[in-house]
mmCIF file of C-alpha atoms in Angstrom:
data_model
loop_
_atom_site.group_PDB
_atom_site.id
_atom_site.type_symbol
_atom_site.label_atom_id
_atom_site.label_comp_id
_atom_site.label_asym_id
_atom_site.label_seq_id
_atom_site.Cartn_x
_atom_site.Cartn_y
_atom_site.Cartn_z
ATOM 1 C CA MET X 23 111.524 42.647 129.182
ATOM 2 C CA LEU X 24 110.154 42.630 125.556
ATOM 3 C CA THR X 25 106.703 43.098 125.779
ATOM 4 C CA THR X 26 104.704 42.438 122.176
ATOM 5 C CA LEU X 27 102.344 45.729 120.986
ATOM 6 C CA LYS X 28 98.951 44.922 119.837
ATOM 7 C CA MET X 29 98.087 45.793 116.158
ATOM 8 C CA ALA X 30 96.555 48.864 115.556
ATOM 9 C CA SER X 31 93.695 48.861 112.278
ATOM 10 C CA MET X 32 93.117 52.252 110.432
ATOM 11 C CA LEU X 33 90.112 52.800 108.431
ATOM 12 C CA SER X 34 89.868 54.804 105.114
ATOM 13 C CA LEU X 35 86.329 55.343 103.320
ATOM 14 C CA THR X 36 86.795 55.760 99.518
ATOM 15 C CA PRO X 37 84.962 58.300 97.774
ATOM 16 C CA CYS X 38 83.765 56.336 95.691
ATOM 17 C CA ASN X 39 81.666 54.044 97.640
ATOM 18 C CA PRO X 40 81.129 54.924 101.373
ATOM 19 C CA GLN X 41 80.409 51.403 102.477
ATOM 20 C CA VAL X 42 83.842 50.150 101.521
ATOM 21 C CA ALA X 43 86.574 50.389 104.381
ATOM 22 C CA ARG X 44 90.464 49.165 103.877
ATOM 23 C CA ARG X 45 91.938 47.834 106.947
ATOM 24 C CA ILE X 46 95.606 48.455 107.022
ATOM 25 C CA ASP X 47 97.792 46.684 109.867
ATOM 26 C CA SER X 48 100.793 48.470 111.483
ATOM 27 C CA GLU X 49 104.042 46.929 111.482
ATOM 28 C CA LYS X 50 104.770 44.264 114.173
ATOM 29 C CA CYS X 51 107.027 46.075 116.820
ATOM 30 C CA VAL X 52 108.207 44.622 119.868
ATOM 31 C CA GLY X 53 110.308 46.676 122.573
ATOM 32 C CA LEU X 54 110.497 49.430 120.224
ATOM 33 C CA LYS X 55 109.200 53.124 121.378
ATOM 34 C CA THR X 56 108.876 54.105 117.782
ATOM 35 C CA ARG X 57 106.591 52.021 114.797
ATOM 36 C CA LYS X 58 105.184 52.704 111.596
ATOM 37 C CA LEU X 59 101.618 53.408 110.738
ATOM 38 C CA ALA X 60 99.961 52.786 106.962
ATOM 39 C CA VAL X 61 98.051 55.807 105.987
ATOM 40 C CA ILE X 62 95.639 56.057 103.620
ATOM 41 C CA ARG X 63 94.985 59.097 101.531
ATOM 42 C CA ALA X 64 91.824 59.093 100.322
ATOM 43 C CA SER X 65 92.391 61.629 97.740
ATOM 44 C CA ARG X 66 95.136 59.576 96.200
ATOM 45 C CA GLU X 67 95.033 55.954 98.060
ATOM 46 C CA GLN X 68 98.325 55.983 98.101
ATOM 47 C CA GLU X 69 99.874 54.694 101.531
ATOM 48 C CA THR X 70 102.613 56.962 103.202
ATOM 49 C CA SER X 71 104.538 56.466 106.252
ATOM 50 C CA VAL X 72 103.990 58.911 110.141
ATOM 51 C CA GLU X 73 106.633 58.515 112.451
ATOM 52 C CA SER X 74 104.898 57.625 115.598
ATOM 53 C CA LYS X 75 107.229 58.640 119.041
ATOM 54 C CA GLY X 76 105.132 56.822 120.990
ATOM 55 C CA LEU X 77 104.496 59.503 123.145
ATOM 56 C CA SER X 78 101.413 59.839 125.888
ATOM 57 C CA ILE X 79 98.836 62.513 125.494
ATOM 58 C CA GLU X 80 100.644 64.626 128.484
ATOM 59 C CA GLU X 81 103.870 64.569 127.105
ATOM 60 C CA CYS X 82 102.577 65.683 123.662
ATOM 61 C CA GLU X 83 100.668 68.528 125.339
ATOM 62 C CA ALA X 84 103.981 69.172 127.648
ATOM 63 C CA ASN X 85 105.766 69.872 124.320
ATOM 64 C CA ALA X 86 103.254 72.042 122.919
ATOM 65 C CA VAL X 87 102.772 74.202 126.080
ATOM 66 C CA ALA X 88 107.061 74.479 125.423
ATOM 67 C CA GLY X 89 106.961 75.507 121.691
ATOM 68 C CA ASN X 90 108.309 71.937 120.698
ATOM 69 C CA PHE X 91 105.711 71.416 117.860
ATOM 70 C CA PRO X 92 106.279 68.296 115.518
ATOM 71 C CA ASP X 93 107.010 69.266 111.849
ATOM 72 C CA PRO X 94 103.727 69.573 109.136
ATOM 73 C CA PRO X 95 103.749 68.139 106.337
ATOM 74 C CA LEU X 96 105.168 70.508 103.541
ATOM 75 C CA LEU X 97 102.884 72.754 102.019
ATOM 76 C CA THR X 98 103.472 72.936 98.262
ATOM 77 C CA LYS X 99 101.950 75.234 95.397
ATOM 78 C CA PRO X 100 101.500 73.243 91.727
ATOM 79 C CA ALA X 101 103.092 75.068 89.285
ATOM 80 C CA GLY X 102 101.699 75.914 86.011
ATOM 81 C CA PRO X 103 102.977 74.680 82.759
ATOM 82 C CA LYS X 104 106.179 76.304 81.532
ATOM 83 C CA GLY X 105 105.236 79.357 79.402
ATOM 84 C CA THR X 106 102.545 80.473 82.044
ATOM 85 C CA PRO X 107 102.513 83.825 82.024
ATOM 86 C CA VAL X 108 103.286 85.805 85.308
ATOM 87 C CA VAL X 109 100.362 87.928 86.274
ATOM 88 C CA LYS X 110 99.131 90.246 88.929
ATOM 89 C CA PRO X 111 95.673 88.377 90.393
ATOM 90 C CA LEU X 112 92.727 89.776 89.541
ATOM 91 C CA VAL X 113 90.906 92.104 91.795
ATOM 92 C CA LEU X 114 87.472 90.279 91.960
ATOM 93 C CA THR X 115 85.658 90.379 94.930
ATOM 94 C CA ARG X 116 83.371 87.100 93.798
ATOM 95 C CA ARG X 117 85.261 84.292 92.327
ATOM 96 C CA PRO X 118 82.181 81.806 91.675
ATOM 97 C CA ARG X 119 84.832 78.904 90.810
ATOM 98 C CA ARG X 120 85.790 78.404 94.218
ATOM 99 C CA ASN X 121 82.595 76.835 95.021
ATOM 100 C CA ARG X 122 83.001 74.646 91.990
ATOM 101 C CA LYS X 123 86.982 73.239 92.960
ATOM 102 C CA SER X 124 86.130 69.659 94.332
ATOM 103 C CA SER X 125 83.221 67.249 93.856
ATOM 104 C CA THR X 126 82.924 67.943 97.836
ATOM 105 C CA LEU X 127 82.385 71.301 97.486
ATOM 106 C CA ARG X 128 80.120 70.846 94.433
ATOM 107 C CA SER X 129 77.476 68.488 95.851
ATOM 108 C CA THR X 130 77.181 70.633 98.783
ATOM 109 C CA PHE X 131 76.554 73.510 96.481
ATOM 110 C CA GLN X 132 74.035 71.431 94.316
ATOM 111 C CA GLU X 133 70.842 73.090 93.825
ATOM 112 C CA THR X 134 68.659 70.122 92.105
ATOM 113 C CA THR X 135 68.719 66.323 93.148
ATOM 114 C CA ILE X 136 66.683 63.825 91.526
ATOM 115 C CA SER X 137 66.127 60.397 92.720
ATOM 116 C CA ALA X 138 63.592 57.265 91.515
ATOM 117 C CA ALA X 139 60.574 58.596 93.292
ATOM 118 C CA ASN X 140 60.301 61.580 90.739
ATOM 119 C CA PHE X 141 59.907 58.798 87.777
ATOM 120 C CA VAL X 142 56.973 57.526 86.205
ATOM 121 C CA LEU X 143 57.656 54.413 83.971
ATOM 122 C CA PRO X 144 55.157 54.635 80.753
ATOM 123 C CA LEU X 145 54.733 50.758 79.972
ATOM 124 C CA PHE X 146 52.909 49.553 77.293
ATOM 125 C CA ILE X 147 50.743 46.666 76.992
ATOM 126 C CA HIS X 148 48.712 44.481 74.237
ATOM 127 C CA GLU X 149 46.225 41.319 74.493
ATOM 128 C CA GLY X 150 49.323 38.913 73.489
ATOM 129 C CA GLU X 151 51.353 36.848 75.792
ATOM 130 C CA GLU X 152 54.428 37.615 73.689
ATOM 131 C CA ASP X 153 56.484 40.905 74.185
ATOM 132 C CA PHE X 154 56.981 42.977 70.975
ATOM 133 C CA PRO X 155 59.799 45.100 70.638
ATOM 134 C CA ILE X 156 59.322 48.666 69.535
ATOM 135 C CA GLY X 157 61.421 49.310 66.440
ATOM 136 C CA ALA X 158 61.627 53.005 66.831
ATOM 137 C CA MET X 159 62.365 52.380 70.679
ATOM 138 C CA PRO X 160 65.337 50.513 71.517
ATOM 139 C CA GLY X 161 65.194 48.891 74.853
ATOM 140 C CA CYS X 162 60.759 49.115 74.266
ATOM 141 C CA PHE X 163 58.437 46.399 74.226
ATOM 142 C CA ARG X 164 54.584 45.781 74.067
ATOM 143 C CA LEU X 165 54.155 43.764 77.407
ATOM 144 C CA GLY X 166 52.056 40.986 77.363
ATOM 145 C CA TRP X 167 49.622 42.131 80.022
ATOM 146 C CA ARG X 168 49.553 38.489 81.844
ATOM 147 C CA HIS X 169 53.775 38.547 82.114
ATOM 148 C CA GLY X 170 55.564 40.886 80.646
ATOM 149 C CA LEU X 171 54.294 43.468 82.062
ATOM 150 C CA LEU X 172 54.415 41.623 85.696
ATOM 151 C CA ASP X 173 58.048 41.427 84.957
ATOM 152 C CA GLU X 174 58.616 44.903 83.996
ATOM 153 C CA VAL X 175 57.183 46.451 87.494
ATOM 154 C CA TYR X 176 58.714 44.239 89.424
ATOM 155 C CA LYS X 177 62.095 44.880 87.872
ATOM 156 C CA ALA X 178 61.297 48.925 87.985
ATOM 157 C CA LYS X 179 60.611 48.178 91.658
ATOM 158 C CA ASP X 180 63.704 46.093 92.590
ATOM 159 C CA VAL X 181 65.382 49.460 91.378
ATOM 160 C CA GLY X 182 62.986 51.894 93.193
ATOM 161 C CA VAL X 183 60.602 52.924 90.522
ATOM 162 C CA LYS X 184 56.744 52.869 91.824
ATOM 163 C CA SER X 185 54.700 54.681 89.708
ATOM 164 C CA PHE X 186 53.525 53.390 86.304
ATOM 165 C CA VAL X 187 51.421 54.803 83.367
ATOM 166 C CA LEU X 188 49.526 52.225 80.829
ATOM 167 C CA PHE X 189 49.389 52.636 77.234
ATOM 168 C CA PRO X 190 47.332 49.673 75.624
ATOM 169 C CA LYS X 191 47.655 48.925 71.648
ATOM 170 C CA ILE X 192 44.069 47.900 70.851
ATOM 171 C CA PRO X 193 43.069 45.087 68.075
ATOM 172 C CA ASP X 194 41.430 47.053 65.159
ATOM 173 C CA ALA X 195 38.399 44.617 65.325
ATOM 174 C CA LEU X 196 37.668 46.692 68.688
ATOM 175 C CA LYS X 197 38.316 50.311 67.829
ATOM 176 C CA SER X 198 35.165 52.228 66.430
ATOM 177 C CA PRO X 199 34.476 55.642 65.878
ATOM 178 C CA THR X 200 33.364 56.497 69.055
ATOM 179 C CA GLY X 201 35.916 54.670 71.272
ATOM 180 C CA ASP X 202 33.337 52.564 73.385
ATOM 181 C CA GLU X 203 36.082 50.026 74.329
ATOM 182 C CA ALA X 204 37.675 52.843 76.187
ATOM 183 C CA PHE X 205 35.352 52.005 79.048
ATOM 184 C CA ASN X 206 34.616 48.514 79.105
ATOM 185 C CA ASP X 207 35.105 47.431 82.210
ATOM 186 C CA ASN X 208 36.789 44.235 80.841
ATOM 187 C CA GLY X 209 38.848 45.663 78.550
ATOM 188 C CA LEU X 210 42.506 46.074 78.329
ATOM 189 C CA VAL X 211 43.501 48.766 80.693
ATOM 190 C CA PRO X 212 41.048 47.635 83.203
ATOM 191 C CA ARG X 213 42.453 44.094 83.406
ATOM 192 C CA ALA X 214 46.532 45.632 83.555
ATOM 193 C CA ILE X 215 45.238 47.355 86.534
ATOM 194 C CA ARG X 216 43.379 44.745 88.693
ATOM 195 C CA LEU X 217 46.230 42.147 87.742
ATOM 196 C CA LEU X 218 49.126 45.011 88.937
ATOM 197 C CA LYS X 219 47.180 45.690 91.896
ATOM 198 C CA ASP X 220 46.811 42.220 93.151
ATOM 199 C CA LYS X 221 50.373 41.414 92.521
ATOM 200 C CA PHE X 222 51.947 44.540 93.677
ATOM 201 C CA PRO X 223 49.051 46.552 96.058
ATOM 202 C CA ASP X 224 52.237 49.248 96.590
ATOM 203 C CA ILE X 225 52.547 50.827 93.661
ATOM 204 C CA VAL X 226 51.090 53.694 91.639
ATOM 205 C CA ILE X 227 49.185 52.999 88.633
ATOM 206 C CA TYR X 228 48.225 55.972 86.274
ATOM 207 C CA THR X 229 46.068 55.517 82.883
ATOM 208 C CA ASP X 230 45.996 57.549 79.606
ATOM 209 C CA VAL X 231 42.926 59.595 79.391
ATOM 210 C CA ALA X 232 41.601 59.609 75.460
ATOM 211 C CA LEU X 233 40.031 58.308 72.692
ATOM 212 C CA ASP X 234 42.936 57.789 70.275
ATOM 213 C CA PRO X 235 44.231 53.745 71.206
ATOM 214 C CA TYR X 236 40.708 53.081 70.766
ATOM 215 C CA SER X 237 39.142 55.039 68.201
ATOM 216 C CA SER X 238 39.234 53.979 64.175
ATOM 217 C CA ASP X 239 40.231 56.927 62.971
ATOM 218 C CA GLY X 240 43.267 57.748 65.575
ATOM 219 C CA HIS X 241 41.830 61.208 66.694
ATOM 220 C CA ASP X 242 41.725 61.628 70.472
ATOM 221 C CA GLY X 243 38.037 62.729 70.223
ATOM 222 C CA ILE X 244 35.048 61.709 68.131
ATOM 223 C CA VAL X 245 35.176 63.214 64.710
ATOM 224 C CA ARG X 246 32.249 64.581 63.079
ATOM 225 C CA GLU X 247 31.829 63.778 59.080
ATOM 226 C CA ASP X 248 33.538 67.236 58.134
ATOM 227 C CA GLY X 249 36.606 66.563 59.851
ATOM 228 C CA VAL X 250 35.893 68.120 62.944
ATOM 229 C CA ILE X 251 36.842 66.773 66.486
ATOM 230 C CA MET X 252 33.713 67.306 68.270
ATOM 231 C CA ASN X 253 34.431 68.569 71.712
ATOM 232 C CA ASP X 254 31.647 67.970 74.884
ATOM 233 C CA GLU X 255 30.384 64.758 73.055
ATOM 234 C CA THR X 256 34.331 63.566 73.451
ATOM 235 C CA VAL X 257 34.153 64.765 77.192
ATOM 236 C CA HIS X 258 31.150 62.524 77.629
ATOM 237 C CA GLN X 259 32.892 59.562 76.891
ATOM 238 C CA LEU X 260 36.205 60.415 78.696
ATOM 239 C CA CYS X 261 34.192 60.745 81.947
ATOM 240 C CA LYS X 262 33.011 56.978 81.373
ATOM 241 C CA GLN X 263 36.939 55.846 80.672
ATOM 242 C CA ALA X 264 37.825 57.835 83.536
ATOM 243 C CA VAL X 265 35.357 56.043 85.832
ATOM 244 C CA SER X 266 36.093 52.661 83.937
ATOM 245 C CA GLN X 267 39.973 53.070 85.042
ATOM 246 C CA ALA X 268 38.817 54.451 88.676
ATOM 247 C CA ARG X 269 36.758 51.207 88.848
ATOM 248 C CA ALA X 270 39.640 49.016 88.224
ATOM 249 C CA GLY X 271 41.622 50.789 90.931
ATOM 250 C CA ALA X 272 43.955 53.284 89.045
ATOM 251 C CA ASP X 273 45.481 56.027 91.303
ATOM 252 C CA ILE X 274 45.549 58.667 88.974
ATOM 253 C CA VAL X 275 43.771 59.276 85.909
ATOM 254 C CA SER X 276 45.356 61.219 83.277
ATOM 255 C CA PRO X 277 43.607 62.848 80.398
ATOM 256 C CA SER X 278 45.269 63.399 77.427
ATOM 257 C CA ASP X 279 42.847 64.990 74.951
ATOM 258 C CA MET X 280 43.288 68.248 74.881
ATOM 259 C CA MET X 281 39.355 69.142 75.151
ATOM 260 C CA ASP X 282 38.236 72.002 76.635
ATOM 261 C CA GLY X 283 36.496 71.657 79.942
ATOM 262 C CA ARG X 284 37.521 67.907 80.660
ATOM 263 C CA ILE X 285 38.970 68.539 83.768
ATOM 264 C CA GLY X 286 35.975 69.371 85.608
ATOM 265 C CA ALA X 287 33.946 67.001 84.145
ATOM 266 C CA ILE X 288 35.626 64.191 84.912
ATOM 267 C CA ARG X 289 36.780 65.078 88.339
ATOM 268 C CA ALA X 290 32.713 65.316 88.844
ATOM 269 C CA ALA X 291 31.897 62.364 86.994
ATOM 270 C CA LEU X 292 34.663 60.749 89.423
ATOM 271 C CA ASP X 293 32.787 62.271 92.612
ATOM 272 C CA ALA X 294 29.492 61.042 91.466
ATOM 273 C CA GLU X 295 30.713 57.578 91.807
ATOM 274 C CA GLY X 296 32.410 57.698 95.058
ATOM 275 C CA PHE X 297 36.233 58.171 93.679
ATOM 276 C CA GLN X 298 36.692 61.123 95.371
ATOM 277 C CA ASP X 299 40.632 59.918 96.076
ATOM 278 C CA VAL X 300 41.753 58.944 92.414
ATOM 279 C CA SER X 301 44.280 62.219 91.473
ATOM 280 C CA ILE X 302 43.717 63.613 88.168
ATOM 281 C CA MET X 303 46.768 64.777 86.903
ATOM 282 C CA SER X 304 45.983 66.598 83.581
ATOM 283 C CA TYR X 305 47.749 67.045 80.422
ATOM 284 C CA THR X 306 47.859 71.180 80.748
ATOM 285 C CA ALA X 307 50.210 71.914 77.642
ATOM 286 C CA LYS X 308 50.039 69.446 74.950
ATOM 287 C CA TYR X 309 51.993 70.440 72.259
ATOM 288 C CA ALA X 310 51.505 69.360 68.791
ATOM 289 C CA SER X 311 54.721 67.993 68.476
ATOM 290 C CA SER X 312 56.520 65.922 66.097
ATOM 291 C CA PHE X 313 58.589 64.287 68.920
ATOM 292 C CA TYR X 314 55.729 61.740 69.188
ATOM 293 C CA GLY X 315 56.514 59.504 65.987
ATOM 294 C CA PRO X 316 57.940 56.393 68.336
ATOM 295 C CA PHE X 317 55.020 56.540 70.090
ATOM 296 C CA ARG X 318 52.471 56.309 67.447
ATOM 297 C CA GLU X 319 54.609 53.124 66.135
ATOM 298 C CA ALA X 320 53.946 51.765 69.731
ATOM 299 C CA LEU X 321 49.908 51.789 69.810
ATOM 300 C CA ASP X 322 49.391 52.003 66.368
ATOM 301 C CA SER X 323 47.486 55.434 66.692
ATOM 302 C CA ASN X 324 48.065 57.398 64.276
ATOM 303 C CA PRO X 325 45.482 59.790 62.965
ATOM 304 C CA ARG X 326 43.860 58.256 59.870
ATOM 305 C CA PHE X 327 43.895 61.646 58.324
ATOM 306 C CA GLY X 328 44.615 65.155 59.048
ATOM 307 C CA ASP X 329 46.354 66.125 62.371
ATOM 308 C CA LYS X 330 45.768 67.233 65.917
ATOM 309 C CA LYS X 331 46.258 70.678 65.652
ATOM 310 C CA THR X 332 42.921 71.956 66.243
ATOM 311 C CA TYR X 333 42.927 70.490 70.280
ATOM 312 C CA GLN X 334 46.855 69.835 71.057
ATOM 313 C CA MET X 335 48.913 73.409 71.156
ATOM 314 C CA ASP X 336 50.875 75.273 68.647
ATOM 315 C CA PRO X 337 54.504 74.758 69.439
ATOM 316 C CA ALA X 338 54.860 78.466 68.840
ATOM 317 C CA ASN X 339 52.633 79.224 71.687
ATOM 318 C CA TYR X 340 53.911 80.517 75.338
ATOM 319 C CA ARG X 341 51.474 82.669 77.072
ATOM 320 C CA GLU X 342 48.884 80.044 75.710
ATOM 321 C CA ALA X 343 49.637 77.543 78.675
ATOM 322 C CA LEU X 344 48.611 79.960 80.740
ATOM 323 C CA ILE X 345 45.170 79.998 80.085
ATOM 324 C CA GLU X 346 45.137 75.959 80.090
ATOM 325 C CA MET X 347 46.925 76.001 83.309
ATOM 326 C CA GLU X 348 44.425 78.447 85.041
ATOM 327 C CA ALA X 349 41.198 76.201 83.563
ATOM 328 C CA ASP X 350 42.936 73.026 84.694
ATOM 329 C CA ASP X 351 43.266 74.175 88.270
ATOM 330 C CA ALA X 352 39.975 75.952 88.380
ATOM 331 C CA GLU X 353 38.608 73.094 87.260
ATOM 332 C CA GLY X 354 40.017 70.887 90.363
ATOM 333 C CA ALA X 355 43.344 69.439 88.451
ATOM 334 C CA ASP X 356 46.091 67.457 90.597
ATOM 335 C CA ILE X 357 49.104 67.470 88.865
ATOM 336 C CA LEU X 358 49.625 69.916 85.643
ATOM 337 C CA LEU X 359 51.462 67.814 83.199
ATOM 338 C CA VAL X 360 53.949 69.387 80.200
ATOM 339 C CA LYS X 361 54.297 66.888 76.660
ATOM 340 C CA PRO X 362 56.997 66.986 75.387
ATOM 341 C CA GLY X 363 60.164 67.944 77.896
ATOM 342 C CA LEU X 364 63.018 68.900 77.079
ATOM 343 C CA PRO X 365 62.145 71.493 74.071
ATOM 344 C CA TYR X 366 59.585 73.100 76.460
ATOM 345 C CA LEU X 367 61.914 73.784 79.930
ATOM 346 C CA ASP X 368 60.106 77.044 79.491
ATOM 347 C CA ILE X 369 56.577 76.026 79.972
ATOM 348 C CA ILE X 370 57.639 73.568 82.496
ATOM 349 C CA ARG X 371 59.259 76.456 84.432
ATOM 350 C CA LEU X 372 55.704 78.871 83.316
ATOM 351 C CA LEU X 373 53.391 76.778 84.914
ATOM 352 C CA ARG X 374 56.342 75.874 87.896
ATOM 353 C CA ASP X 375 56.149 79.765 88.428
ATOM 354 C CA ASN X 376 52.411 79.982 88.693
ATOM 355 C CA SER X 377 51.082 77.427 90.254
ATOM 356 C CA SER X 378 51.331 75.551 93.754
ATOM 357 C CA LEU X 379 50.459 72.130 92.076
ATOM 358 C CA PRO X 380 52.876 69.576 91.344
ATOM 359 C CA ILE X 381 54.229 70.033 87.819
ATOM 360 C CA ALA X 382 54.438 66.880 85.748
ATOM 361 C CA ALA X 383 56.681 66.998 82.134
ATOM 362 C CA TYR X 384 56.498 63.999 79.949
ATOM 363 C CA GLN X 385 59.991 62.964 78.129
ATOM 364 C CA VAL X 386 58.755 61.837 74.866
ATOM 365 C CA SER X 387 59.438 58.997 72.917
ATOM 366 C CA GLY X 388 61.485 61.135 70.250
ATOM 367 C CA GLU X 389 63.277 62.189 73.093
ATOM 368 C CA TYR X 390 64.016 58.966 74.195
ATOM 369 C CA SER X 391 64.754 57.698 70.812
ATOM 370 C CA MET X 392 67.434 60.471 70.348
ATOM 371 C CA ILE X 393 69.263 60.000 72.958
ATOM 372 C CA LYS X 394 69.118 56.014 72.442
ATOM 373 C CA ALA X 395 70.275 56.458 68.316
ATOM 374 C CA GLY X 396 73.118 58.785 69.435
ATOM 375 C CA GLY X 397 74.686 56.276 72.488
ATOM 376 C CA VAL X 398 74.349 53.743 69.826
ATOM 377 C CA LEU X 399 76.404 55.453 67.099
ATOM 378 C CA LYS X 400 78.647 56.796 69.607
ATOM 379 C CA MET X 401 77.914 60.638 69.277
ATOM 380 C CA VAL X 402 76.840 60.864 73.023
ATOM 381 C CA ASP X 403 77.312 59.125 76.349
ATOM 382 C CA GLU X 404 74.422 57.845 76.563
ATOM 383 C CA GLU X 405 74.397 56.929 80.192
ATOM 384 C CA LYS X 406 75.309 60.882 80.927
ATOM 385 C CA VAL X 407 73.441 62.155 78.668
ATOM 386 C CA MET X 408 70.260 60.892 79.989
ATOM 387 C CA MET X 409 70.808 61.597 83.377
ATOM 388 C CA GLU X 410 71.787 65.015 82.508
ATOM 389 C CA SER X 411 68.473 65.248 80.596
ATOM 390 C CA LEU X 412 66.837 64.158 83.444
ATOM 391 C CA LEU X 413 68.262 66.347 85.596
ATOM 392 C CA CYS X 414 67.290 69.388 83.203
ATOM 393 C CA LEU X 415 63.559 68.620 83.771
ATOM 394 C CA ARG X 416 63.738 68.351 87.204
ATOM 395 C CA ARG X 417 65.576 71.924 87.250
ATOM 396 C CA ALA X 418 62.839 73.242 85.488
ATOM 397 C CA GLY X 419 60.420 72.515 87.885
ATOM 398 C CA ALA X 420 59.169 68.912 86.982
ATOM 399 C CA ASP X 421 58.396 67.392 90.141
ATOM 400 C CA ILE X 422 57.076 64.084 87.988
ATOM 401 C CA ILE X 423 58.948 62.643 85.075
ATOM 402 C CA LEU X 424 57.274 60.363 82.951
ATOM 403 C CA THR X 425 60.328 58.761 80.833
ATOM 404 C CA TYR X 426 61.386 55.678 79.216
ATOM 405 C CA PHE X 427 64.580 55.767 80.619
ATOM 406 C CA ALA X 428 63.482 55.531 84.336
ATOM 407 C CA ARG X 429 64.168 51.765 85.053
ATOM 408 C CA GLN X 430 67.466 52.225 83.446
ATOM 409 C CA ALA X 431 68.109 55.948 85.157
ATOM 410 C CA ALA X 432 67.447 54.815 88.333
ATOM 411 C CA THR X 433 69.733 51.744 87.936
ATOM 412 C CA VAL X 434 72.226 54.488 87.553
ATOM 413 C CA LEU X 435 71.096 56.128 90.826
ATOM 414 C CA ALA X 436 71.074 53.073 93.118
ATOM 415 C CA GLY X 437 75.291 52.924 92.090
ATOM 416 C CA MET X 438 73.924 49.591 89.713
ATOM 417 C CA LYS X 439 74.662 48.818 85.777
#
């Protein structure tokens, strides 16, 4: 009597998407001992046929005991192209390429990983309701604090970015030589913080502590009549700014001014006001770099005269970063930041090797804009260069990366376009 065999199914996971499985049905065979099963080779996704003799486990084991083994697939060694020389193998105790010969092995031995949790997304905000594109930074905008800001944060959260740092474009009429608008509790930044915390209570908000967006002189500190940037008087203003931001709900205040002693003074001011839980991310090694140009266009914060070389670090200096690191560590910083990022990988590694504190790196506007421009001009693959640059910052030792690519990179990491 003929019996109907049940349809067999086989599953194969594709290497590009482990969530997708293919269902392959075998031939329906009636009254036969032998049937063909469809098999998927994941590496090539090609179907092959394998003969099944319908033997029981006991019969298969008996054959093996008797030495009657089934024929395995033939092994073939791929040949080189015509003209390849015939040589004796090199006698090598180490062949590092063995650990790189397949994507699976490369993934197994990958030393550095990156995720959306490593990113902080810088956001430019202004008083207007409409979003204003920044010409030198394609894809970036001055966001209206009541609408565009919320929309951008929502989209970033959707791909796993949950940390943000705010930079304000302050109306010229509110700027002054002493930057008093910096600690107005009803100012642009405190209002934006309160709104974000109300709508997205789980996000982490970093703030910028510096006077340049609020200064009529465009400098990070108060300018004396002879052009000297006043240190201690500036620190007094920065303490009030940090407390105002903490009062609004900031999680981490980030002094970017490079004044001496400001970390200890801000820590004391926060603690005195009951904000012991508010962290400080110090711009420990902020260099007087030419990579900041697009950022200054975004905030209209170019110095009215001179430069910032008396307080920001000389790009030629390496050991000086250790002096800044030791001071910030002793004064109570919770995170140490290096700015810019890619041109200063050695400084990131220097701080990583000499401090147990978390290290942050700022992939600044000039770095972002160069990659964007290279992509538009088809000189480089924008997505690949973006991801490689971020991975390099992580490899150098950065736990946190401030980058305008945060949402775009997180989208790639999530397997989306």
